[in-house]
């Protein structure tokens, strides 16, 4: 009996040890499975947010093709005759100005409505449908007035794009990660201009100016709409979360610290963008006598070269402290202004090419800094509207730059004379960026 008791006791101890080991193994296995599942979900989330970022990049490219098609089409004699433009530089600049006015007021006033009522996916899909409709209707318009109205409507539809893009990045990336996605999406500006000039030239040569509008309408709807539908995450239902109203969102956006200085930098930056993109093809053709086909490709090269500098700006932003971001405005503004002055004074083809390219490289360096500064300062629930205010007012002011350049050109008699307006814009970037740098460093020193 004693032997049986001992054996039973040791058997019990043995079974207990094995059960304990099994429980431990099971616990470890469950923990590992949970870790694997968490890492998989995290990887899927990272993939989804970068897919959304790339989809937004491609949509920005498409939108910029829409924006600059007029800059190439005004060189087409049939288009100019149809809308009674002829060689009137002021009327040609007015086409871009009308688009930018609609764009600016839309970014300023429509963005808070979309941010407070809709998801960014819904807002973008609605916008894309209107872009396509305006493009398809443009060849059917029989007067300059009709085309000017169409350009205003197109601007209104495209206005919320960058604000909603900024909101998407703010919602899906941490404050330490926003430099690269901002830089990637900022590449869309240069890529859109680089693709837009030769693409519209090619479409006009093969389909005519009217056919090019129809082709762009199809690209907008099928490619742009398809990308957002497929890759931008659908809104998640949060029944307990109540979105802030329009007034609250708009008020929070206006209370963003240093809003005035950021706005001044945006105005100057957009003035360079729209002034150079509106008149670069005409400068190449009329003053340097390139063919229409060569003009489209040559106008694309400076914006292609700025791609690397824009991404470099984003990489630098992720390595810099937030209060150091305006350094990019100071350096970029100064070097861009000097490059444009040298461009105006040069006549040798090699020097012209060098200064034309360097101007866009230094301008591109500033690309990701403005949304990054907004994302660091604005209230989280109003970050899209804050960028909408900056982008909207910036485009409203920059809307008159192509027209102003046209007036200078008509007064002086050369296209290059209008580039003096671009020099002034970059001097403003330098000065406003310097003030922003001082204010942000002072605020950081006080908070430390």
Short mmCIF file of C-alpha atoms in Angstrom, two decimals, residues 153-441:
data_model
loop_
_atom_site.label_atom_id
_atom_site.label_comp_id
_atom_site.label_asym_id
_atom_site.label_seq_id
_atom_site.Cartn_x
_atom_site.Cartn_y
_atom_site.Cartn_z
CA UNK A 153 -16.14 75.88 -61.57
CA UNK A 154 -13.11 73.65 -62.12
CA UNK A 155 -11.22 75.64 -59.49
CA UNK A 156 -14.09 75.28 -57.01
CA UNK A 157 -14.14 71.51 -57.54
CA UNK A 158 -10.37 71.12 -57.10
CA UNK A 159 -10.13 73.51 -54.14
CA UNK A 160 -10.46 70.98 -51.26
CA UNK A 161 -7.90 68.52 -52.69
CA UNK A 162 -4.78 69.59 -50.77
CA UNK A 163 -6.69 70.24 -47.56
CA UNK A 164 -8.21 66.75 -47.61
CA UNK A 165 -4.80 65.29 -48.48
CA UNK A 166 -3.31 67.06 -45.45
CA UNK A 167 -6.11 65.72 -43.23
CA UNK A 168 -5.51 62.16 -44.47
CA UNK A 169 -1.79 62.35 -43.63
CA UNK A 170 -2.49 63.90 -40.24
CA UNK A 171 -4.99 61.14 -39.42
CA UNK A 172 -2.77 58.26 -40.55
CA UNK A 173 0.80 59.29 -39.66
CA UNK A 174 2.32 60.36 -36.36
CA UNK A 175 3.85 63.81 -35.90
CA UNK A 176 7.36 62.34 -36.32
CA UNK A 177 6.47 60.69 -39.65
CA UNK A 178 4.67 63.39 -41.60
CA UNK A 179 7.72 64.69 -43.49
CA UNK A 180 7.99 61.85 -46.00
CA UNK A 181 4.25 61.47 -46.88
CA UNK A 182 4.02 65.26 -47.26
CA UNK A 183 7.08 65.18 -49.52
CA UNK A 184 5.72 62.26 -51.55
CA UNK A 185 2.39 63.98 -52.19
CA UNK A 186 4.19 67.28 -52.89
CA UNK A 187 5.94 65.46 -55.75
CA UNK A 188 2.55 65.44 -57.47
CA UNK A 189 2.86 69.17 -58.19
CA UNK A 190 6.12 68.79 -60.10
CA UNK A 191 5.13 65.49 -61.69
CA UNK A 192 1.77 66.91 -62.75
CA UNK A 193 3.44 69.88 -64.42
CA UNK A 194 6.16 67.66 -65.93
CA UNK A 195 3.59 65.21 -67.31
CA UNK A 196 0.98 67.85 -68.14
CA UNK A 197 2.95 70.00 -70.59
CA UNK A 198 4.05 67.18 -72.95
CA UNK A 199 0.86 65.16 -72.48
CA UNK A 200 -1.46 68.03 -73.44
CA UNK A 201 0.86 68.84 -76.38
CA UNK A 202 0.66 65.22 -77.54
CA UNK A 203 -3.11 65.06 -77.10
CA UNK A 204 -3.60 68.27 -79.09
CA UNK A 205 -1.39 67.06 -81.93
CA UNK A 206 -3.28 63.74 -82.18
CA UNK A 207 -6.84 64.56 -81.06
CA UNK A 208 -7.08 68.32 -81.53
CA UNK A 209 -7.73 70.78 -78.71
CA UNK A 210 -11.36 69.62 -78.28
CA UNK A 211 -10.39 65.94 -78.23
CA UNK A 212 -7.75 66.63 -75.59
CA UNK A 213 -10.49 67.94 -73.26
CA UNK A 214 -12.50 64.73 -73.74
CA UNK A 215 -9.39 62.60 -73.09
CA UNK A 216 -8.63 64.52 -69.88
CA UNK A 217 -12.25 64.06 -68.74
CA UNK A 218 -11.87 60.28 -69.14
CA UNK A 219 -8.53 60.30 -67.27
CA UNK A 220 -10.09 62.29 -64.42
CA UNK A 221 -13.09 60.02 -64.02
CA UNK A 222 -11.63 56.58 -64.66
CA UNK A 223 -8.09 56.87 -63.36
CA UNK A 224 -8.48 59.55 -60.67
CA UNK A 225 -11.84 58.32 -59.39
CA UNK A 226 -10.77 54.68 -59.61
CA UNK A 227 -7.63 55.27 -57.52
CA UNK A 228 -9.51 57.00 -54.72
CA UNK A 229 -12.34 54.44 -54.78
CA UNK A 230 -9.90 51.52 -54.57
CA UNK A 231 -7.08 52.70 -52.33
CA UNK A 232 -8.30 55.46 -50.03
CA UNK A 233 -9.82 53.85 -46.89
CA UNK A 234 -13.59 54.06 -46.59
CA UNK A 235 -14.95 55.99 -43.57
CA UNK A 236 -15.27 53.94 -40.38
CA UNK A 237 -18.59 54.18 -38.59
CA UNK A 238 -18.19 55.77 -35.18
CA UNK A 239 -21.74 56.24 -33.85
CA UNK A 240 -20.59 57.68 -30.53
CA UNK A 241 -18.23 60.26 -32.04
CA UNK A 242 -19.88 63.50 -33.02
CA UNK A 243 -18.11 65.66 -35.58
CA UNK A 244 -17.63 69.33 -34.74
CA UNK A 245 -19.79 71.73 -36.71
CA UNK A 246 -18.68 74.09 -39.48
CA UNK A 247 -18.42 77.16 -37.22
CA UNK A 248 -16.37 75.33 -34.57
CA UNK A 249 -14.03 73.80 -37.17
CA UNK A 250 -13.59 77.11 -39.00
CA UNK A 251 -12.92 78.98 -35.74
CA UNK A 252 -10.32 76.45 -34.60
CA UNK A 253 -8.59 76.70 -37.97
CA UNK A 254 -8.34 80.51 -37.73
CA UNK A 255 -6.80 80.19 -34.26
CA UNK A 256 -3.77 78.29 -35.58
CA UNK A 257 -0.60 79.88 -34.14
CA UNK A 258 1.58 81.90 -36.57
CA UNK A 259 -1.13 81.65 -39.22
CA UNK A 260 -0.29 85.05 -40.75
CA UNK A 261 3.39 84.30 -41.38
CA UNK A 262 2.62 80.83 -42.77
CA UNK A 263 0.02 82.42 -45.04
CA UNK A 264 2.53 84.94 -46.38
CA UNK A 265 4.97 82.13 -47.26
CA UNK A 266 2.16 80.22 -49.01
CA UNK A 267 1.15 83.27 -51.07
CA UNK A 268 4.74 83.79 -52.23
CA UNK A 269 5.30 80.09 -52.96
CA UNK A 270 2.11 79.76 -54.99
CA UNK A 271 2.86 82.99 -56.83
CA UNK A 272 6.04 81.40 -58.15
CA UNK A 273 4.25 78.16 -59.03
CA UNK A 274 1.40 79.70 -61.00
CA UNK A 275 3.44 82.48 -62.55
CA UNK A 276 6.13 80.15 -63.86
CA UNK A 277 3.77 77.38 -65.02
CA UNK A 278 1.46 79.86 -66.79
CA UNK A 279 4.18 81.63 -68.79
CA UNK A 280 7.09 79.20 -69.17
CA UNK A 281 5.74 77.64 -72.43
CA UNK A 282 5.17 81.10 -73.96
CA UNK A 283 8.67 82.21 -72.86
CA UNK A 284 10.26 79.18 -74.53
CA UNK A 285 8.32 79.60 -77.77
CA UNK A 286 8.19 83.37 -78.23
CA UNK A 287 11.61 84.43 -76.89
CA UNK A 288 13.67 81.34 -77.68
CA UNK A 289 11.73 80.14 -80.76
CA UNK A 290 11.18 76.49 -79.84
CA UNK A 291 8.48 74.52 -81.64
CA UNK A 292 5.21 73.71 -79.89
CA UNK A 293 6.24 70.06 -79.50
CA UNK A 294 9.66 70.96 -78.07
CA UNK A 295 8.10 73.59 -75.81
CA UNK A 296 5.94 70.96 -74.07
CA UNK A 297 8.92 68.77 -73.24
CA UNK A 298 11.27 71.60 -72.29
CA UNK A 299 8.68 73.14 -69.95
CA UNK A 300 8.44 69.79 -68.17
CA UNK A 301 12.16 69.40 -67.43
CA UNK A 302 12.49 71.98 -64.61
CA UNK A 303 9.57 70.45 -62.73
CA UNK A 304 10.99 66.95 -63.17
CA UNK A 305 14.26 68.11 -61.65
CA UNK A 306 12.47 69.55 -58.62
CA UNK A 307 11.21 66.05 -57.69
CA UNK A 308 14.46 65.12 -55.97
CA UNK A 309 14.66 68.40 -54.07
CA UNK A 310 11.07 68.03 -52.83
CA UNK A 311 11.74 64.57 -51.46
CA UNK A 312 15.00 65.83 -49.97
CA UNK A 313 13.00 68.55 -48.21
CA UNK A 314 10.73 65.92 -46.67
CA UNK A 315 13.67 63.80 -45.49
CA UNK A 316 15.28 66.88 -43.92
CA UNK A 317 12.01 67.77 -42.17
CA UNK A 318 11.90 64.37 -40.45
CA UNK A 319 15.47 64.93 -39.19
CA UNK A 320 14.91 68.53 -38.04
CA UNK A 321 13.11 69.82 -35.00
CA UNK A 322 9.71 71.37 -35.87
CA UNK A 323 10.91 74.91 -35.12
CA UNK A 324 13.73 74.50 -37.69
CA UNK A 325 11.39 73.87 -40.65
CA UNK A 326 11.37 77.54 -41.86
CA UNK A 327 15.09 77.22 -42.66
CA UNK A 328 13.92 75.62 -45.92
CA UNK A 329 11.94 78.79 -46.76
CA UNK A 330 14.93 81.04 -46.08
CA UNK A 331 17.46 79.03 -48.10
CA UNK A 332 15.01 78.03 -50.85
CA UNK A 333 13.60 81.54 -51.28
CA UNK A 334 17.01 83.23 -51.48
CA UNK A 335 18.49 80.76 -53.98
CA UNK A 336 15.34 80.70 -56.15
CA UNK A 337 15.29 84.52 -56.38
CA UNK A 338 18.98 84.62 -57.38
CA UNK A 339 18.42 81.89 -60.00
CA UNK A 340 15.50 83.75 -61.61
CA UNK A 341 17.48 87.03 -61.73
CA UNK A 342 20.35 85.18 -63.43
CA UNK A 343 17.85 83.57 -65.83
CA UNK A 344 16.50 86.98 -66.88
CA UNK A 345 20.02 88.35 -67.49
CA UNK A 346 21.37 85.33 -69.39
CA UNK A 347 21.31 84.75 -73.14
CA UNK A 348 23.58 81.73 -73.61
CA UNK A 349 21.51 78.50 -73.97
CA UNK A 350 23.68 76.61 -71.47
CA UNK A 351 23.31 79.30 -68.79
CA UNK A 352 19.58 79.62 -69.47
CA UNK A 353 19.14 75.87 -68.94
CA UNK A 354 21.25 75.90 -65.76
CA UNK A 355 19.40 78.79 -64.09
CA UNK A 356 15.96 77.56 -65.20
CA UNK A 357 16.66 74.18 -63.61
CA UNK A 358 18.30 75.55 -60.44
CA UNK A 359 15.35 77.89 -59.79
CA UNK A 360 12.95 74.96 -59.70
CA UNK A 361 15.29 72.82 -57.60
CA UNK A 362 15.50 75.47 -54.86
CA UNK A 363 11.78 76.22 -55.09
CA UNK A 364 11.01 72.48 -54.78
CA UNK A 365 13.06 72.26 -51.58
CA UNK A 366 10.28 74.22 -49.81
CA UNK A 367 7.45 71.92 -50.97
CA UNK A 368 6.80 69.75 -47.90
CA UNK A 369 7.52 72.39 -45.26
CA UNK A 370 4.23 74.35 -45.35
CA UNK A 371 1.85 71.40 -44.64
CA UNK A 372 4.32 70.10 -42.03
CA UNK A 373 4.29 73.44 -40.19
CA UNK A 374 0.47 73.48 -40.30
CA UNK A 375 0.24 69.90 -39.02
CA UNK A 376 2.49 70.77 -36.08
CA UNK A 377 0.53 73.89 -35.08
CA UNK A 378 -3.14 73.39 -36.03
CA UNK A 379 -5.76 71.68 -33.84
CA UNK A 380 -6.04 68.04 -34.90
CA UNK A 381 -9.78 68.17 -35.67
CA UNK A 382 -9.30 71.27 -37.86
CA UNK A 383 -5.97 70.59 -39.56
CA UNK A 384 -7.59 70.23 -42.99
CA UNK A 385 -9.48 73.49 -42.61
CA UNK A 386 -6.34 75.28 -41.38
CA UNK A 387 -4.53 74.18 -44.51
CA UNK A 388 -7.63 75.16 -46.49
CA UNK A 389 -7.36 78.71 -45.16
CA UNK A 390 -3.66 78.87 -46.03
CA UNK A 391 -4.10 77.26 -49.43
CA UNK A 392 -7.30 79.13 -50.23
CA UNK A 393 -6.12 82.66 -49.46
CA UNK A 394 -2.73 81.82 -50.97
CA UNK A 395 -4.33 80.83 -54.27
CA UNK A 396 -6.71 83.81 -54.27
CA UNK A 397 -3.74 86.17 -53.99
CA UNK A 398 -1.58 84.13 -56.39
CA UNK A 399 -4.48 84.09 -58.88
CA UNK A 400 -3.55 87.59 -60.00
CA UNK A 401 0.12 86.74 -60.63
CA UNK A 402 -0.35 85.36 -64.20
CA UNK A 403 -2.47 88.42 -64.99
CA UNK A 404 0.08 90.77 -63.38
CA UNK A 405 2.90 89.11 -65.32
CA UNK A 406 0.88 89.53 -68.51
CA UNK A 407 0.48 93.25 -67.79
CA UNK A 408 4.24 93.63 -67.21
CA UNK A 409 4.97 91.75 -70.43
CA UNK A 410 2.59 93.93 -72.42
CA UNK A 411 4.09 97.08 -70.89
CA UNK A 412 7.77 96.14 -71.38
CA UNK A 413 7.34 94.06 -74.51
CA UNK A 414 9.05 90.79 -73.53
CA UNK A 415 7.94 87.63 -71.77
CA UNK A 416 11.07 87.48 -69.59
CA UNK A 417 10.26 90.89 -68.08
CA UNK A 418 7.27 89.33 -66.34
CA UNK A 419 9.61 87.00 -64.46
CA UNK A 420 10.58 89.96 -62.23
CA UNK A 421 7.31 89.27 -60.39
CA UNK A 422 8.66 85.81 -59.52
CA UNK A 423 11.81 87.36 -58.05
CA UNK A 424 9.69 89.55 -55.77
CA UNK A 425 7.67 86.51 -54.65
CA UNK A 426 10.80 84.65 -53.55
CA UNK A 427 12.19 87.66 -51.70
CA UNK A 428 8.90 87.67 -49.76
CA UNK A 429 9.40 83.93 -49.05
CA UNK A 430 12.87 84.69 -47.69
CA UNK A 431 11.68 87.50 -45.40
CA UNK A 432 8.52 85.77 -44.15
CA UNK A 433 10.41 82.51 -43.65
CA UNK A 434 13.01 84.37 -41.59
CA UNK A 435 10.35 85.87 -39.34
CA UNK A 436 8.64 82.50 -38.99
CA UNK A 437 11.95 80.91 -38.00
CA UNK A 438 12.56 83.52 -35.29
CA UNK A 439 9.02 83.24 -33.89
CA UNK A 440 9.02 79.43 -33.84
CA UNK A 441 12.44 79.24 -32.17
#
